[in-house]
């Protein structure tokens, strides 16, 4: 255990520094684990092709173009999928953990995952892009007007605005995971504070040593002065004794002469 003020100060600073570093590491580890768990199990259609998801956990709408694509491009005609009979059943089966993935058209999936089923997400980008058309009666008198109106909507950008409004605007709350780890700037500031505390401890230690040196020097000076005084007193006493002895000898000589 440190006994000096400087030692206690450094020990306290090192304790808090270690505590913060351990807390930062724990927060980083927890964030990485949480993020890894929140990521989709697949990143796109390639993972389906590579068999990352069991075929009986893939939901497909019976009679849809997605089913035809799956049988033609992925399973080689093997009907080893999980059959579903409505779009709502696809979403509900995902929520009930009956299937892991489902095939559905992009527009419907974007709208539903952004506005209705907030616990679901779209994995990867679209595939098997098709062309949609608007059926009408032959010889309809408003056919040309409809073509012109659709062309004007496309050129003016209104179609893109409608698409963004109904399919890309997200009403669901953002559940993205944010990390609580300490960034490098905060750690640099922490080490700077620790360095300042160390410098303060060194200053306190040096000041204490200097103060002790001054006290020791003063004590030595006092001892030397005391010794000088004693030596001077001893010399004076010796001179006095010698003088008294000479006087007694002279008195003895004078008495002998008489």
Coordinates of C-alpha atoms in Angstrom, one line a residue:
X1 CA 0.0 0.0 0.0
X2 CA 1.4 3.4 -0.9
X3 CA 2.2 5.6 2.1
X4 CA 3.0 8.9 0.5
X5 CA 0.5 11.4 -1.0
X6 CA 2.1 11.1 -4.5
X7 CA 1.9 7.3 -4.4
X8 CA -1.7 7.3 -3.3
X9 CA -2.5 9.8 -6.1
X10 CA -0.9 7.7 -8.8
X11 CA -2.5 4.5 -7.4
X12 CA -6.0 6.1 -7.6
X13 CA -5.4 7.4 -11.1
X14 CA -4.2 3.9 -12.3
X15 CA -7.3 2.3 -10.6
X16 CA -9.7 4.6 -12.4
X17 CA -7.8 4.3 -15.7
X18 CA -8.0 0.5 -15.5
X19 CA -11.7 0.7 -14.6
X20 CA -12.6 2.9 -17.6
X21 CA -10.5 0.7 -20.0
X22 CA -12.2 -2.5 -18.8
X23 CA -15.6 -0.8 -19.1
X24 CA -14.8 0.3 -22.6
X25 CA -13.7 -3.1 -23.6
X26 CA -16.8 -4.7 -22.1
X27 CA -19.0 -2.2 -23.9
X28 CA -17.2 -2.9 -27.2
X29 CA -17.6 -6.6 -26.8
X30 CA -21.3 -6.4 -25.9
X31 CA -22.0 -4.1 -28.8
X32 CA -20.3 -6.4 -31.3
X33 CA -22.3 -9.4 -30.0
X34 CA -25.5 -7.4 -30.2
X35 CA -24.8 -6.3 -33.7
X36 CA -23.9 -9.7 -34.9
X37 CA -27.1 -11.1 -33.4
X38 CA -29.2 -8.4 -35.1
X39 CA -27.8 -9.0 -38.6
X40 CA -30.0 -10.9 -41.1
X41 CA -29.1 -14.6 -41.5
X42 CA -28.5 -14.1 -45.2
X43 CA -27.2 -11.2 -47.3
X44 CA -29.0 -11.9 -50.6
X45 CA -30.1 -14.5 -53.1
X46 CA -26.6 -16.0 -53.3
X47 CA -26.9 -17.4 -49.8
X48 CA -30.1 -19.1 -50.9
X49 CA -28.3 -20.6 -53.9
X50 CA -25.4 -21.8 -51.6
X51 CA -27.9 -23.6 -49.3
X52 CA -27.4 -21.4 -46.2
X53 CA -31.1 -21.7 -45.4
X54 CA -32.8 -25.1 -45.4
X55 CA -35.3 -25.4 -48.3
X56 CA -38.2 -26.2 -45.9
X57 CA -37.6 -22.9 -44.2
X58 CA -38.1 -20.9 -47.4
X59 CA -41.6 -19.6 -47.8
X60 CA -43.0 -19.1 -51.4
X61 CA -46.4 -17.9 -52.6
X62 CA -48.1 -20.6 -54.6
X63 CA -48.8 -19.6 -58.2
X64 CA -46.5 -16.6 -58.1
X65 CA -43.6 -15.6 -60.3
X66 CA -41.3 -16.0 -57.3
X67 CA -42.2 -19.6 -57.1
X68 CA -41.5 -20.1 -60.8
X69 CA -38.1 -18.4 -60.4
X70 CA -37.3 -20.6 -57.4
X71 CA -38.2 -23.9 -59.2
X72 CA -36.3 -22.8 -62.4
X73 CA -33.2 -21.2 -61.0
X74 CA -32.6 -22.5 -57.5
X75 CA -34.2 -25.9 -56.8
X76 CA -34.0 -27.5 -60.2
X77 CA -37.8 -28.2 -60.2
X78 CA -37.8 -29.8 -56.7
X79 CA -40.8 -28.5 -54.7
X80 CA -39.0 -28.6 -51.4
X81 CA -40.2 -25.2 -50.2
X82 CA -42.7 -24.1 -47.6
X83 CA -46.0 -23.4 -49.5
X84 CA -47.9 -20.2 -48.6
X85 CA -51.2 -18.9 -50.1
X86 CA -51.2 -15.1 -49.4
X87 CA -48.8 -12.3 -48.9
X88 CA -50.0 -11.7 -45.4
X89 CA -49.3 -15.4 -44.6
X90 CA -45.7 -14.9 -45.7
X91 CA -45.2 -12.1 -43.2
X92 CA -47.1 -13.9 -40.4
X93 CA -45.1 -17.1 -41.0
X94 CA -41.9 -15.1 -40.6
X95 CA -43.1 -13.6 -37.3
X96 CA -44.2 -17.0 -36.1
X97 CA -40.8 -18.5 -36.9
X98 CA -42.3 -21.0 -39.3
X99 CA -39.9 -19.9 -42.1
X100 CA -36.6 -18.0 -42.1
X101 CA -37.0 -16.2 -45.5
X102 CA -39.8 -15.5 -47.9
X103 CA -39.9 -14.5 -51.6
X104 CA -42.1 -11.5 -52.4
X105 CA -42.1 -8.6 -54.8
X106 CA -39.9 -5.6 -53.9
X107 CA -42.6 -2.9 -53.8
X108 CA -44.8 -4.9 -51.4
X109 CA -41.9 -5.9 -49.2
X110 CA -40.6 -2.3 -48.9
X111 CA -44.0 -0.9 -48.0
X112 CA -44.8 -3.7 -45.4
X113 CA -41.4 -3.7 -43.7
X114 CA -41.3 0.1 -43.5
X115 CA -44.9 0.7 -42.3
X116 CA -46.6 -2.5 -41.0
X117 CA -44.2 -5.3 -40.0
X118 CA -41.5 -3.3 -38.2
X119 CA -39.8 -6.5 -36.9
X120 CA -39.0 -7.7 -40.4
X121 CA -36.4 -6.5 -42.9
X122 CA -35.3 -7.0 -46.5
X123 CA -32.1 -9.0 -47.0
X124 CA -29.9 -8.0 -49.9
X125 CA -31.1 -6.3 -53.1
X126 CA -33.8 -7.3 -55.6
X127 CA -33.5 -10.1 -58.2
X128 CA -35.5 -11.5 -61.1
X129 CA -36.5 -8.0 -62.2
X130 CA -39.8 -8.1 -64.2
X131 CA -41.9 -5.7 -66.2
X132 CA -45.4 -4.7 -65.1
X133 CA -48.1 -3.4 -67.4
X134 CA -51.6 -1.8 -67.1
X135 CA -54.2 -3.9 -68.9
X136 CA -57.1 -2.1 -70.7
X137 CA -59.8 -2.9 -73.3
X138 CA -58.8 -2.8 -76.9
X139 CA -59.6 0.4 -78.7
X140 CA -60.2 2.3 -75.4
X141 CA -60.7 5.9 -76.3
X142 CA -58.5 7.1 -73.4
X143 CA -55.6 4.8 -74.2
X144 CA -53.4 7.5 -75.8
X145 CA -54.2 10.0 -73.1
X146 CA -53.1 7.5 -70.4
X147 CA -49.9 6.9 -72.3
X148 CA -49.2 10.6 -72.5
X149 CA -50.1 11.1 -68.8
X150 CA -47.8 8.3 -67.7
X151 CA -44.9 9.7 -69.8
X152 CA -45.4 13.1 -68.3
X153 CA -45.4 11.7 -64.8
X154 CA -42.1 9.9 -65.5
X155 CA -40.4 12.9 -67.1
X156 CA -41.5 15.3 -64.3
X157 CA -40.3 13.0 -61.6
X158 CA -43.7 12.5 -60.0
X159 CA -43.5 8.8 -60.4
X160 CA -40.2 8.7 -58.4
X161 CA -41.8 11.0 -55.8
X162 CA -44.8 8.7 -55.4
X163 CA -42.5 5.7 -55.2
X164 CA -40.4 7.4 -52.4
X165 CA -43.5 8.4 -50.5
X166 CA -45.2 5.0 -50.5
X167 CA -42.3 2.6 -50.6
X168 CA -39.2 4.2 -49.3
X169 CA -40.6 6.4 -46.5
X170 CA -40.2 4.6 -43.1
X171 CA -42.8 5.0 -40.5
X172 CA -41.4 2.2 -38.3
X173 CA -39.0 3.3 -35.5
X174 CA -35.3 2.9 -36.1
X175 CA -34.1 -0.1 -34.2
X176 CA -30.6 0.1 -35.3
X177 CA -28.0 -0.8 -32.7
X178 CA -25.8 2.0 -31.5
X179 CA -22.5 1.2 -29.7
X180 CA -21.7 2.7 -26.4
X181 CA -18.0 2.2 -26.7
X182 CA -15.5 5.0 -25.9
X183 CA -13.9 6.4 -29.0
X184 CA -10.2 7.0 -29.5
X185 CA -10.5 10.8 -28.7
X186 CA -12.1 10.0 -25.3
X187 CA -9.3 7.5 -24.5
X188 CA -6.6 10.1 -25.6
X189 CA -8.2 12.6 -23.2
X190 CA -8.3 10.0 -20.4
X191 CA -4.6 9.2 -20.9
X192 CA -3.8 13.0 -20.9
X193 CA -5.6 13.3 -17.5
X194 CA -3.6 10.4 -16.3
X195 CA -0.4 12.0 -17.5
X196 CA -1.3 15.2 -15.7
X197 CA -2.0 13.3 -12.5
X198 CA 1.4 11.6 -12.8
X199 CA 3.2 14.9 -13.3
X200 CA 1.3 16.3 -10.3
X201 CA 2.4 13.3 -8.2
X202 CA 6.0 13.8 -9.3
X203 CA 5.8 17.5 -8.4
X204 CA 4.4 16.6 -4.9
X205 CA 7.1 14.0 -4.4
X206 CA 9.9 16.4 -5.5
X207 CA 8.5 19.2 -3.3
X208 CA 8.4 16.8 -0.4
X209 CA 11.9 15.7 -1.0
X210 CA 13.1 19.3 -1.3
X211 CA 11.3 20.3 1.9
X212 CA 12.9 17.4 3.7
X213 CA 16.3 18.4 2.2
X214 CA 15.9 21.9 3.5
X215 CA 14.9 20.6 6.9
X216 CA 17.9 18.3 7.0
X217 CA 20.2 21.0 5.8
X218 CA 18.9 23.4 8.5
X219 CA 19.4 20.7 11.1
X220 CA 23.0 20.1 9.9
X221 CA 23.7 23.8 10.1
X222 CA 22.3 23.9 13.6
X223 CA 24.4 21.0 14.7
X224 CA 27.5 22.6 13.1
X225 CA 26.7 25.9 14.8
X226 CA 26.2 24.1 18.1
X227 CA 29.5 22.3 17.7
X228 CA 31.3 25.6 16.9
X229 CA 29.8 27.2 20.0
X230 CA 30.9 24.3 22.1
X231 CA 34.4 24.4 20.6
X232 CA 34.6 28.1 21.2
X233 CA 33.4 27.7 24.8
X234 CA 35.9 24.9 25.3
X235 CA 38.7 27.1 24.0
X236 CA 37.6 30.0 26.3
X237 CA 37.5 27.6 29.3
X238 CA 40.9 26.3 28.4
X239 CA 42.3 29.8 28.2
X240 CA 40.7 30.7 31.5
X241 CA 42.1 27.6 33.2
X242 CA 45.5 28.3 31.8
X243 CA 45.4 31.9 32.9
X244 CA 44.3 30.9 36.4
X245 CA 47.1 28.3 36.6
X246 CA 49.7 31.0 35.6
X247 CA 48.4 33.3 38.3
X248 CA 48.6 30.6 40.9
X249 CA 52.2 29.7 39.9
X250 CA 53.2 33.4 40.2
X251 CA 51.6 33.7 43.6
X252 CA 53.4 30.5 44.7
X253 CA 56.8 32.0 43.5
X254 CA 56.2 35.2 45.4
X255 CA 55.3 33.4 48.6
X256 CA 58.6 31.4 48.3
X257 CA 60.7 34.5 48.0
X258 CA 59.3 35.9 51.2

